[in-house]
mmCIF file of C-alpha atoms in Angstrom:
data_model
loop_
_atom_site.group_PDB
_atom_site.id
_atom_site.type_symbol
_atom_site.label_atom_id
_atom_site.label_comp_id
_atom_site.label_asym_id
_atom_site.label_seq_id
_atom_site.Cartn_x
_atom_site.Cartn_y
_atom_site.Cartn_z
ATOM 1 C CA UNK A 1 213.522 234.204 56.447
ATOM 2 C CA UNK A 2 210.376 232.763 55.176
ATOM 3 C CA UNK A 3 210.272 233.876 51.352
ATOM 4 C CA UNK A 4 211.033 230.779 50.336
ATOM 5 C CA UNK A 5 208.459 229.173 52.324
ATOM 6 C CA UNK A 6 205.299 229.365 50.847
ATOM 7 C CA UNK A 7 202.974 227.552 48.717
ATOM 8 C CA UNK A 8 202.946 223.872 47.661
ATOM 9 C CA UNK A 9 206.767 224.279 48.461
ATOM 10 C CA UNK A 10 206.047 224.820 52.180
ATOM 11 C CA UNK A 11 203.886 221.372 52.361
ATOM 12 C CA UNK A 12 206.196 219.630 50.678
ATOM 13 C CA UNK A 13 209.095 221.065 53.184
ATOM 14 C CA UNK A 14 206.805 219.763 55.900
ATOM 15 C CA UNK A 15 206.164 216.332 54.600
ATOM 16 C CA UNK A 16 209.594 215.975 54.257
ATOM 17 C CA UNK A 17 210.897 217.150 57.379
ATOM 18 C CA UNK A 18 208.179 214.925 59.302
ATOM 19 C CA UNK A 19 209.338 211.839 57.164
ATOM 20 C CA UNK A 20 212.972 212.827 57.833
ATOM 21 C CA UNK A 21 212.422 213.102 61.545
ATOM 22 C CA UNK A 22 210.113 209.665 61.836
ATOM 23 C CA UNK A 23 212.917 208.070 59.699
ATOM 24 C CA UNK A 24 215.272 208.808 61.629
ATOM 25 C CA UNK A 25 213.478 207.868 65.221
ATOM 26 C CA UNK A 26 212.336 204.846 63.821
ATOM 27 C CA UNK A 27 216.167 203.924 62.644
ATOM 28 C CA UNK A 28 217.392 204.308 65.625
ATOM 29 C CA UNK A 29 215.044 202.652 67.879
ATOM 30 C CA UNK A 30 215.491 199.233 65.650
ATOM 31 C CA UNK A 31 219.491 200.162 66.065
ATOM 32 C CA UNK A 32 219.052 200.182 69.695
ATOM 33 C CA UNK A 33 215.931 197.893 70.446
ATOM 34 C CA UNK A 34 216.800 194.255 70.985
ATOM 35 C CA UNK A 35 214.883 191.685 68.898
ATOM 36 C CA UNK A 36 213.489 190.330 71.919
ATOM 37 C CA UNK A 37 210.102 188.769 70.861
ATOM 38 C CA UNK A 38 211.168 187.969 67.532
ATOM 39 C CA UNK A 39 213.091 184.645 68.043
ATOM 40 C CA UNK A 40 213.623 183.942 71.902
ATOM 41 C CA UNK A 41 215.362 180.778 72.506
ATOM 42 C CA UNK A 42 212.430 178.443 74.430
ATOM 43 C CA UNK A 43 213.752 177.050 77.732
ATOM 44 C CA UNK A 44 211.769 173.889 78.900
ATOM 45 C CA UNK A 45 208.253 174.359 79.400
ATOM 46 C CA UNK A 46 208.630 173.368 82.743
ATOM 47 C CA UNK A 47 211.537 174.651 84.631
ATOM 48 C CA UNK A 48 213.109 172.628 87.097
ATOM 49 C CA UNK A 49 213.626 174.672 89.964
ATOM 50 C CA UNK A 50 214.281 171.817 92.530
ATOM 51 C CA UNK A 51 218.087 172.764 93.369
ATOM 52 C CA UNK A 52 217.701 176.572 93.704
ATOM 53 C CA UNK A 53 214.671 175.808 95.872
ATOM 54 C CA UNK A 54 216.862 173.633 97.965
ATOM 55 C CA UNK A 55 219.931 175.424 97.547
ATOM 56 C CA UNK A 56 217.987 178.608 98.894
ATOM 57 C CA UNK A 57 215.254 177.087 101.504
ATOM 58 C CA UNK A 58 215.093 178.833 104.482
ATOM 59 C CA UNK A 59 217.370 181.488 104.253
ATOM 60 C CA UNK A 60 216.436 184.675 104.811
ATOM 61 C CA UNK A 61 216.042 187.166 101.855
ATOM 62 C CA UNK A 62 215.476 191.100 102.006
ATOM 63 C CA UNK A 63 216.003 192.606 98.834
ATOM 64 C CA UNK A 64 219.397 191.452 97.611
ATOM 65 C CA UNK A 65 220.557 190.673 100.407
ATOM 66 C CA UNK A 66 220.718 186.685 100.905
ATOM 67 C CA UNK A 67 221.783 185.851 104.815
ATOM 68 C CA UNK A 68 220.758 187.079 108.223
ATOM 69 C CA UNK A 69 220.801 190.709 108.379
ATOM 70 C CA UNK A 70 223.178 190.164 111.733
ATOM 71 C CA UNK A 71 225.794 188.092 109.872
ATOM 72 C CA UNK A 72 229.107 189.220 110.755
ATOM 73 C CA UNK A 73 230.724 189.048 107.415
ATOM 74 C CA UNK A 74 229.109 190.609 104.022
ATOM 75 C CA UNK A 75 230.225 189.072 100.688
ATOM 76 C CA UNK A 76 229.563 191.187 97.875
ATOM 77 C CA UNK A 77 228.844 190.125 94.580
ATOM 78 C CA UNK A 78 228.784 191.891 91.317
ATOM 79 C CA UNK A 79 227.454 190.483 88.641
ATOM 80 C CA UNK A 80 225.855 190.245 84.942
ATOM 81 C CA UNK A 81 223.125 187.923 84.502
ATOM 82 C CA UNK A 82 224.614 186.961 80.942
ATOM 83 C CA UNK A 83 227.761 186.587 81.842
ATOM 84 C CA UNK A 84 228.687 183.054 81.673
ATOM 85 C CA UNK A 85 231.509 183.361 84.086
ATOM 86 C CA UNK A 86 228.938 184.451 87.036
ATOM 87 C CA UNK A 87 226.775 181.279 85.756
ATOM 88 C CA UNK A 88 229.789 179.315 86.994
ATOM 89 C CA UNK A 89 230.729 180.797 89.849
ATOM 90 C CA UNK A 90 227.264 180.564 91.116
ATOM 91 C CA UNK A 91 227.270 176.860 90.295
ATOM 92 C CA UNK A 92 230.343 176.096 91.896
ATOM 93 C CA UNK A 93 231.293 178.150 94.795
ATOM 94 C CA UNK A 94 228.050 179.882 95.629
ATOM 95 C CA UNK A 95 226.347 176.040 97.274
ATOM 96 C CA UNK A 96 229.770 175.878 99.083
ATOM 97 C CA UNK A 97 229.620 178.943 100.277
ATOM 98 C CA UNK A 98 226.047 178.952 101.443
ATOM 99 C CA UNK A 99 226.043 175.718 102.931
ATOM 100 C CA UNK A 100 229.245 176.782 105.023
ATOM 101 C CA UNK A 101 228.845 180.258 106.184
ATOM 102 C CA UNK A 102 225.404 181.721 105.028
ATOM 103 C CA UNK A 103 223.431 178.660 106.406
ATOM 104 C CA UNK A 104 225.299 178.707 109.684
ATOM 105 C CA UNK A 105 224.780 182.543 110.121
ATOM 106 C CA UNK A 106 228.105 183.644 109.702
ATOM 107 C CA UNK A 107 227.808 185.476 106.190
ATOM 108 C CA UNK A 108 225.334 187.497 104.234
ATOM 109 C CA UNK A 109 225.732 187.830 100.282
ATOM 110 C CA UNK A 110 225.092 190.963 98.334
ATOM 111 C CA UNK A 111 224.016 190.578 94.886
ATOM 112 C CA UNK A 112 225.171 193.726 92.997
ATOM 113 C CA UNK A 113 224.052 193.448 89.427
ATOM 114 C CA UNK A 114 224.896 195.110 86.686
ATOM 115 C CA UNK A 115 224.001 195.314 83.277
ATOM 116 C CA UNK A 116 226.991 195.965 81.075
ATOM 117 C CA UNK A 117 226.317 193.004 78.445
ATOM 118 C CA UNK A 118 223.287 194.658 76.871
ATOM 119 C CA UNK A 119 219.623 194.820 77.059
ATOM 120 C CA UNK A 120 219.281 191.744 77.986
ATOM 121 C CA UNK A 121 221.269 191.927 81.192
ATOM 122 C CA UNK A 122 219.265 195.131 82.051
ATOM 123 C CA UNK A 123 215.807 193.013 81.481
ATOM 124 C CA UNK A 124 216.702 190.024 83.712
ATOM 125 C CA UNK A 125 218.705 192.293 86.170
ATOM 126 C CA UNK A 126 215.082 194.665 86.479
ATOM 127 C CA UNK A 127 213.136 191.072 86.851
ATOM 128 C CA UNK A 128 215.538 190.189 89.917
ATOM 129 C CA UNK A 129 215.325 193.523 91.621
ATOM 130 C CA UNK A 130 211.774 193.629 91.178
ATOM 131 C CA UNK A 131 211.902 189.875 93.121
ATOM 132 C CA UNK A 132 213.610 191.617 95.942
ATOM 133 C CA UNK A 133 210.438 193.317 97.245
ATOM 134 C CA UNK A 134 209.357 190.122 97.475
ATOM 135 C CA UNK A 135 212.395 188.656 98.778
ATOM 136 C CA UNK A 136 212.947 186.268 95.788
ATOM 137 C CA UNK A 137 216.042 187.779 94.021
ATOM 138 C CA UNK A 138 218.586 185.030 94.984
ATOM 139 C CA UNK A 139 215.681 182.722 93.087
ATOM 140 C CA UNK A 140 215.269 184.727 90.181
ATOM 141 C CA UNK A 141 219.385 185.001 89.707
ATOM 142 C CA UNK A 142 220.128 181.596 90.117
ATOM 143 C CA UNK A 143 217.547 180.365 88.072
ATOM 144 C CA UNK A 144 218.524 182.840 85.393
ATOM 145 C CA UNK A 145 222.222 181.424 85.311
ATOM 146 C CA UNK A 146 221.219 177.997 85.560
ATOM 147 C CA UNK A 147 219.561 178.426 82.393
ATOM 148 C CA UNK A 148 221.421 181.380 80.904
ATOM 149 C CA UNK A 149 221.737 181.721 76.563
ATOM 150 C CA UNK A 150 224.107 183.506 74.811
ATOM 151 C CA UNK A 151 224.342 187.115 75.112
ATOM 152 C CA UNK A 152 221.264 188.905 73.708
ATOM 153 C CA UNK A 153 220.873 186.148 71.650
ATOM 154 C CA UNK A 154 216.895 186.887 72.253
ATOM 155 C CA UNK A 155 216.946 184.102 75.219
ATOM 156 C CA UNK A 156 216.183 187.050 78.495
ATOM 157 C CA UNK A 157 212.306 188.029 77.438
ATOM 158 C CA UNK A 158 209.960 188.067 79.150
ATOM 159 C CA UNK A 159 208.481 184.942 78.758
ATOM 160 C CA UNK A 160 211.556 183.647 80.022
ATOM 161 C CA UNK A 161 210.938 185.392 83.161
ATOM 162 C CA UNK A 162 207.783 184.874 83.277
ATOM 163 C CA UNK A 163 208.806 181.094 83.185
ATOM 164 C CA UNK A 164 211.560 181.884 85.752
ATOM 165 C CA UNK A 165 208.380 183.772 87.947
ATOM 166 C CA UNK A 166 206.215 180.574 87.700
ATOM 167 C CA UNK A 167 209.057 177.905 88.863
ATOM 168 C CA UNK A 168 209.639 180.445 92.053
ATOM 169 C CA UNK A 169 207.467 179.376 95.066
ATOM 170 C CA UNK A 170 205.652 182.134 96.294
ATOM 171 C CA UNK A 171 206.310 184.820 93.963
ATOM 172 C CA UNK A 172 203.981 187.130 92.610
ATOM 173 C CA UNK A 173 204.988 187.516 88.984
ATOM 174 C CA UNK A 174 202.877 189.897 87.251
ATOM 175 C CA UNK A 175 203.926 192.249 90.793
ATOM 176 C CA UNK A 176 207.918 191.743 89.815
ATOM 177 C CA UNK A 177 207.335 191.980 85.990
ATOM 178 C CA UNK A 178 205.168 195.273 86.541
ATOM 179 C CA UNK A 179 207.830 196.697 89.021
ATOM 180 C CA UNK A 180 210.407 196.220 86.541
ATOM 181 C CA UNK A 181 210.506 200.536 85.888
ATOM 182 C CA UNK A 182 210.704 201.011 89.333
ATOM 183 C CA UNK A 183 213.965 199.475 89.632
ATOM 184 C CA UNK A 184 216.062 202.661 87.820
ATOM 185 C CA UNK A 185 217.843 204.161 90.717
ATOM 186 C CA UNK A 186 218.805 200.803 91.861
ATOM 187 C CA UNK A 187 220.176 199.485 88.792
ATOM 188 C CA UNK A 188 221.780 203.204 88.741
ATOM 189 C CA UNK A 189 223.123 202.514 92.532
ATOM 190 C CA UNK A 190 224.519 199.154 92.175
ATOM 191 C CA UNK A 191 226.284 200.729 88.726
ATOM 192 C CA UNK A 192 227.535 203.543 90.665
ATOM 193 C CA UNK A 193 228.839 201.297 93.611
ATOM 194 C CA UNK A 194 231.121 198.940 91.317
ATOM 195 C CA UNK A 195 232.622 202.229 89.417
ATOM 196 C CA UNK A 196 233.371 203.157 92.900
ATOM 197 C CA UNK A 197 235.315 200.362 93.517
ATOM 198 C CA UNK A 198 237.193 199.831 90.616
ATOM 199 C CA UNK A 199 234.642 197.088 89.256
ATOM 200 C CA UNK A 200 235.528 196.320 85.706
ATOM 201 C CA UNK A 201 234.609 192.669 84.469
ATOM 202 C CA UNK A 202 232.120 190.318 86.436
ATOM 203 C CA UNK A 203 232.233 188.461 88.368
ATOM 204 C CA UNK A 204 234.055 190.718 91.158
ATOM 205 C CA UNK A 205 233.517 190.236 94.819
ATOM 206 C CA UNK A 206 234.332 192.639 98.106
ATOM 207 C CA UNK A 207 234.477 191.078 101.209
ATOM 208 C CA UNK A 208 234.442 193.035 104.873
ATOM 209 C CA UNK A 209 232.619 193.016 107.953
ATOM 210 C CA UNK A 210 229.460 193.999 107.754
ATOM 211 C CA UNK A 211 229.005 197.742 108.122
ATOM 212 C CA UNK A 212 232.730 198.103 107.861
ATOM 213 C CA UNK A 213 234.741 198.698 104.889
ATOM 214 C CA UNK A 214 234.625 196.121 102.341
ATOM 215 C CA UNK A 215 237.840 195.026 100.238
ATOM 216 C CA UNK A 216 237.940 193.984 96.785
ATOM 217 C CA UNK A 217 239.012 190.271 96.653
ATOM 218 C CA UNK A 218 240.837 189.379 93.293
ATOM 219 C CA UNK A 219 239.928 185.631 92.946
ATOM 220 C CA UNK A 220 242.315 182.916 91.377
ATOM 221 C CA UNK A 221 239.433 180.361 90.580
ATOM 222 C CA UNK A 222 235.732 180.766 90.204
ATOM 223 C CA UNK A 223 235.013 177.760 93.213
ATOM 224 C CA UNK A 224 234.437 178.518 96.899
ATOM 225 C CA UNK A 225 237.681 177.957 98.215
ATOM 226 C CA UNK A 226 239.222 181.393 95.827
ATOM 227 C CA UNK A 227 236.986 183.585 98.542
ATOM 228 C CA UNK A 228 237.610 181.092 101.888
ATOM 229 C CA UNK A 229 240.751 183.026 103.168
ATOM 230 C CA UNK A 230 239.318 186.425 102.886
ATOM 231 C CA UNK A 231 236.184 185.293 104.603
ATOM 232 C CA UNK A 232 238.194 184.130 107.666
ATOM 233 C CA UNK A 233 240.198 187.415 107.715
ATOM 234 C CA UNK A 234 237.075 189.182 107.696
ATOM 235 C CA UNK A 235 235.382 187.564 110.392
ATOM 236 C CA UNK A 236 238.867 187.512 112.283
ATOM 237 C CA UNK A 237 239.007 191.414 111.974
ATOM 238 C CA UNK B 1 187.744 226.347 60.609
ATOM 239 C CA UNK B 2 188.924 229.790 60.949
ATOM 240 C CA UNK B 3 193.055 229.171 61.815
ATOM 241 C CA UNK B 4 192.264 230.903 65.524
ATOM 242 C CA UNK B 5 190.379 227.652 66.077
ATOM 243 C CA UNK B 6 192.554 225.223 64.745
ATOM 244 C CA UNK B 7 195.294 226.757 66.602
ATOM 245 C CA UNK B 8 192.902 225.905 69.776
ATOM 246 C CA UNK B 9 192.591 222.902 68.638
ATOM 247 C CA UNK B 10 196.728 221.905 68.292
ATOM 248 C CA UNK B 11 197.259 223.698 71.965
ATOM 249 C CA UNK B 12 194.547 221.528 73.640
ATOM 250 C CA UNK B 13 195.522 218.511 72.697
ATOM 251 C CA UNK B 14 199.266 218.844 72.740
ATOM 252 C CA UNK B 15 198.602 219.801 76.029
ATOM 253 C CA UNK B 16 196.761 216.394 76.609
ATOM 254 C CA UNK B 17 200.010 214.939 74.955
ATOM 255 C CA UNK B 18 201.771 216.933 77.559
ATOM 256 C CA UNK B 19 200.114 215.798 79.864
ATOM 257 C CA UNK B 20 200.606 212.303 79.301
ATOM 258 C CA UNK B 21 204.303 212.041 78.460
ATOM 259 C CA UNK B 22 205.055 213.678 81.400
ATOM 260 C CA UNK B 23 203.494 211.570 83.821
ATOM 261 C CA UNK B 24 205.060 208.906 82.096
ATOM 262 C CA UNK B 25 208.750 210.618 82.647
ATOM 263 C CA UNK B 26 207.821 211.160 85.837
ATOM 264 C CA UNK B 27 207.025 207.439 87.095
ATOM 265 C CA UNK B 28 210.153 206.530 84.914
ATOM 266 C CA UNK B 29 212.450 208.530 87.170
ATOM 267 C CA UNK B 30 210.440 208.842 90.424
ATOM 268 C CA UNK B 31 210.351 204.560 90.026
ATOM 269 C CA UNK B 32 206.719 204.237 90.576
ATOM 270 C CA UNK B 33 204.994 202.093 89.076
ATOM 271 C CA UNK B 34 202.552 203.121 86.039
ATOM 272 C CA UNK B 35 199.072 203.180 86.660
ATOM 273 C CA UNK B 36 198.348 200.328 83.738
ATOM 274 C CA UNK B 37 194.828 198.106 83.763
ATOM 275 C CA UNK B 38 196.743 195.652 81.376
ATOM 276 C CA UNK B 39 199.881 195.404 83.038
ATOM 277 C CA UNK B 40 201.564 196.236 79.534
ATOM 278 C CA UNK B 41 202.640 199.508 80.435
ATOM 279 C CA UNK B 42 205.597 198.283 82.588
ATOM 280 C CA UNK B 43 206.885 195.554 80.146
ATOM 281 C CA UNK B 44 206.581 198.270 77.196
ATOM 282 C CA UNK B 45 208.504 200.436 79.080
ATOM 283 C CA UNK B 46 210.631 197.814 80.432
ATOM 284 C CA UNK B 47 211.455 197.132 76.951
ATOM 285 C CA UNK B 48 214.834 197.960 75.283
ATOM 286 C CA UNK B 49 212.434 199.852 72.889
ATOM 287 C CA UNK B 50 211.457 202.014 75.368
ATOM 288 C CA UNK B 51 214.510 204.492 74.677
ATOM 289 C CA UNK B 52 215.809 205.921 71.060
ATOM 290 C CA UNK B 53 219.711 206.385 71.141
ATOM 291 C CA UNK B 54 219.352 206.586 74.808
ATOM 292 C CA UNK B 55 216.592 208.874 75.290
ATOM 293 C CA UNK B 56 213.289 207.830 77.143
ATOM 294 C CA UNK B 57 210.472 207.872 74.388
ATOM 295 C CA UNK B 58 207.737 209.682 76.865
ATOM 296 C CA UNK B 59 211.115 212.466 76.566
ATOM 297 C CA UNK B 60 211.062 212.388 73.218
ATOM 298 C CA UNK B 61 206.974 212.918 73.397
ATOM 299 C CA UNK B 62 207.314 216.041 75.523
ATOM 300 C CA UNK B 63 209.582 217.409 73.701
ATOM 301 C CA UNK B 64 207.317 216.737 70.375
ATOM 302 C CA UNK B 65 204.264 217.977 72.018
ATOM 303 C CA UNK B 66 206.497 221.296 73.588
ATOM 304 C CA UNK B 67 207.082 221.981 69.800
ATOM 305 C CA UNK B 68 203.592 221.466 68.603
ATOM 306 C CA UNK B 69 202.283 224.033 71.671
ATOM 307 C CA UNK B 70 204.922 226.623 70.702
ATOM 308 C CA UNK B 71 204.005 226.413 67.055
ATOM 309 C CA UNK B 72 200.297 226.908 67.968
ATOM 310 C CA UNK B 73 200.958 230.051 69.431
ATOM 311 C CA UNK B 74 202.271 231.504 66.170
ATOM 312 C CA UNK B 75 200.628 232.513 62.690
ATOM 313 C CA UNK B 76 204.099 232.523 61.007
ATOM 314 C CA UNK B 77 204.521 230.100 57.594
ATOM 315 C CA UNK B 78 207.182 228.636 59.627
ATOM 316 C CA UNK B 79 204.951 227.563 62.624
ATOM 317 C CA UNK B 80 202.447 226.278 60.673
ATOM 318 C CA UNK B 81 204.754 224.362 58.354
ATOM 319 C CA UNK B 82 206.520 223.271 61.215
ATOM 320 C CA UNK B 83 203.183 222.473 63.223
ATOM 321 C CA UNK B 84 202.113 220.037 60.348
ATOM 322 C CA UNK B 85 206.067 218.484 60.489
ATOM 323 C CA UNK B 86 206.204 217.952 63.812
ATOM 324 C CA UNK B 87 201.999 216.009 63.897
ATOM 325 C CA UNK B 88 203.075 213.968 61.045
ATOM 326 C CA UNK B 89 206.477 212.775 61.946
ATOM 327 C CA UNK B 90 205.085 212.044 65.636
ATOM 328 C CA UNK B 91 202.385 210.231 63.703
ATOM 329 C CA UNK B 92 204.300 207.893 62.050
ATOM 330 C CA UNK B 93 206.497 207.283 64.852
ATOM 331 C CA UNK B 94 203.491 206.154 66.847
ATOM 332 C CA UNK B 95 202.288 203.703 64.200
ATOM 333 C CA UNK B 96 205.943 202.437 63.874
ATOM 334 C CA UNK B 97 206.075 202.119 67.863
ATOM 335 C CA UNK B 98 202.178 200.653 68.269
ATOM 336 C CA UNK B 99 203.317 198.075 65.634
ATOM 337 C CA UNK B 100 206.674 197.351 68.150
ATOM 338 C CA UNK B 101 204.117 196.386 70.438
ATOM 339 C CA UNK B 102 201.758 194.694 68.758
ATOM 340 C CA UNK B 103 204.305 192.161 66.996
ATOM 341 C CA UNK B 104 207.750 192.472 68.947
ATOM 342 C CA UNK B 105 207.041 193.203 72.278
ATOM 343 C CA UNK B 106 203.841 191.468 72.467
ATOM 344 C CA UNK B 107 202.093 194.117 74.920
ATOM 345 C CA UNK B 108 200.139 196.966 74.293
ATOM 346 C CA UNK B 109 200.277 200.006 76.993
ATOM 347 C CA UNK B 110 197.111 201.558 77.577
ATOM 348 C CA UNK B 111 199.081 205.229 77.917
ATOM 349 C CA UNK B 112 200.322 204.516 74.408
ATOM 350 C CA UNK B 113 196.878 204.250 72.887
ATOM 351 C CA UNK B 114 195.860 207.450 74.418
ATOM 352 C CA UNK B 115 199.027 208.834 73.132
ATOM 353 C CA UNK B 116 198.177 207.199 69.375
ATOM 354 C CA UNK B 117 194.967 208.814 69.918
ATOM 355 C CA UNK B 118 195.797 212.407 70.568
ATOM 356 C CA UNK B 119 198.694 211.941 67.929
ATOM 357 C CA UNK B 120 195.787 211.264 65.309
ATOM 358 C CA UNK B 121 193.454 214.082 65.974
ATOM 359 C CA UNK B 122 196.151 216.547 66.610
ATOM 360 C CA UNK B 123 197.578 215.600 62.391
ATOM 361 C CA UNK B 124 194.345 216.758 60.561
ATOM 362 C CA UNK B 125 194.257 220.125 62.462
ATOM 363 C CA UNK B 126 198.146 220.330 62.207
ATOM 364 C CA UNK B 127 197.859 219.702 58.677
ATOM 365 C CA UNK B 128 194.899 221.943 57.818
ATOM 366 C CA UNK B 129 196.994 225.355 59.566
ATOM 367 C CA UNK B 130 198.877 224.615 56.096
ATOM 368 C CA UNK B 131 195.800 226.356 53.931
ATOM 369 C CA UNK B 132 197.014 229.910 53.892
ATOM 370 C CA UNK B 133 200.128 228.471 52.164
ATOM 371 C CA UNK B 134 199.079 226.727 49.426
ATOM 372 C CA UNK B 135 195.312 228.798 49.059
ATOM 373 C CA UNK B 136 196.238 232.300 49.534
ATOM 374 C CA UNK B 137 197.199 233.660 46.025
ATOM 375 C CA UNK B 138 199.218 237.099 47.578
ATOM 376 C CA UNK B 139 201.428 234.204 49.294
ATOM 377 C CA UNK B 140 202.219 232.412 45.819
ATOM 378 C CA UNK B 141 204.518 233.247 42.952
ATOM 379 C CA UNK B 142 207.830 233.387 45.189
#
């Protein structure tokens, strides 16, 4: 097996081999790594976080939970940070919904991300778990959408969420960026959830009493009043 | 360096590479957090370059420094060839992935360095294990 093996011939089969094998890790690391770093689109130096702060103030947060734990309804949400759609949903129906039923004690949201757009998604989606500990998450998403860039067009780094970090009132930033690999089973979870329910395109929502069994709701338009009826069943069940 | 000792040499530290890329698996799927001075361990491996086609690179370490035991434990040509392979490959991989760091991710991880550092001693006793092939004259003339 080794005849052929010997000599000068035997280096040069190692060099080779060991250039073959870098060549090909390094290939497909740049094929799969993002070029995050390399030309990150530069939100404003100072975010204004004035209308999540407001839209948020007060209301309990535990993990990604948004809402008193007691609330008799449970809204889920699932989600992509980069996708647009979720952006505007959460502009439009989420202040509606929180001023009318999360505020007044009647609903708790679920934010179930996932992180089928790319990197990207899984960096920002990491970020907002990470917040959770803190009970920041609802922050961290909302800020992300209201200043969401193209799909891993190099805007989610994390500069951006270190920007995101600094414009959140009491969070601890270098504590949610350095918890960011701690977040694998529950990015695994939340993925695992929305196969279970048939989850293929964000944004999809279940609604259900809480602790009960929650129903996929197949909205019509991406403002409040598309998840209002299902709501009202819920709490009337 | 008789080849006995070299061979010591190539166990020990791919048993400190070992070592270190599996704690590293370990906090990746336990979810702890890495014990890091510089907080750059978690955004390096928070980084989409912290997988290659899907596979974790502290994986793709153990599996490297598995190799580079095994072939220390054998005075075939083919372990020693493959011994020198394996430490220069995983040698430039590191210097590809410490430059990711340095200008893309913008974070060094202090586990990395270690690794870069056992990576580099491990290639000159790797490499030297090649003698006998190329010095030995009953070996040449195939």
């Amino acid at each position: 097996m080794e005849s052929w093996l010997r000599g000068p011939r035997a280096v040069a089969v190692a060099g080779v081999a060991a250039m073959l094998v870098a060549g090909a890790l390094v290939a497909a690391s740049l094929l799969t790594g993002s070029d995050e770093g390399v030309s990150p689109r530069p939100l404003p130096a100072a975010l204004d976080s004035s209308e999540t702060t407001q839209l948020l103030q007060g209301i309990p947060q535990r993990g990604a939970v948004l809402g008193r734990p007691d609330a008799p309804v449970t809204l889920v949400e699932y989600g992509d940070l980069q996708c647009p759609y979720c952006a505007t949903w959460s502009r439009m129906a989420l202040p509606e919904l929180v001023r009318d039923y999360v505020r007044t004690g009647r609903l708790r949201i679920e934010f179930r991300g996932l992180a089928f757009l790319g990197p990207e998604s899984e960096t920002g989606l990491r970020a907002a778990l990470a917040a959770g500990e803190q009970g920041k998450l609802w922050h961290v998403v909302d800020l992300l959408y209201r200043n969401q860039g193209p799909e891993n067009s190099g805007w989610l780094t994390d500069e951006t969420l270190r920007q995101v970090g600094a414009a959140v009132p009491g969070l601890d930033v270098g504590r949610m960026l350095g918890r960011r690999p701690a977040m694998t089973a529950k990015v695994a979870k939340a993925q695992a959830s929305a196969t279970a329910a048939g989850v293929n395109g964000t944004p999809s929502f279940e609604v259900g009493p809480t602790r009960g069994r929650l129903q996929r709701v197949e909205i019509s338009s991406l403002d409040a009043d598309a998840l209002r009826s299902a709501i009202e069943s819920a709490r009337a069940r | 360096m008789t080849d006995r000792t070299l061979r010591l040499c190539v166990a020990a530290l791919a048993t400190a590479g070992l070592v270190v890329s599996g704690y590293l698996t370990w906090a990746r799927y336990a979810d702890v957090t890495i014990a890091c001075s510089t907080g750059g361990c978690e955004t390096v491996q928070g980084s989409s370059y912290a997988t290659v086609a899907g596979i974790p690179v502290p994986v793709l370490g153990i599996v490297g420094y598995a190799t580079l035991f095994a072939t220390a434990l054998f005075v075939l040509d083919l372990a020693r060839a493959l011994g020198a392979a394996v430490a220069l490959g995983a040698f430039a991989f590191s210097a590809y992935l410490l430059f990711v760091q340095l200008a893309l991710i913008d974070a060094v991880c202090d586990w990395c360095v270690v690794n870069d550092a056992i990576v580099t001693a491990v290639v000159p006793f790797a490499v030297l294990r090649l003698r006998p092939l190329v010095n030995d004259p009953a070996r040449t003339g195939s």
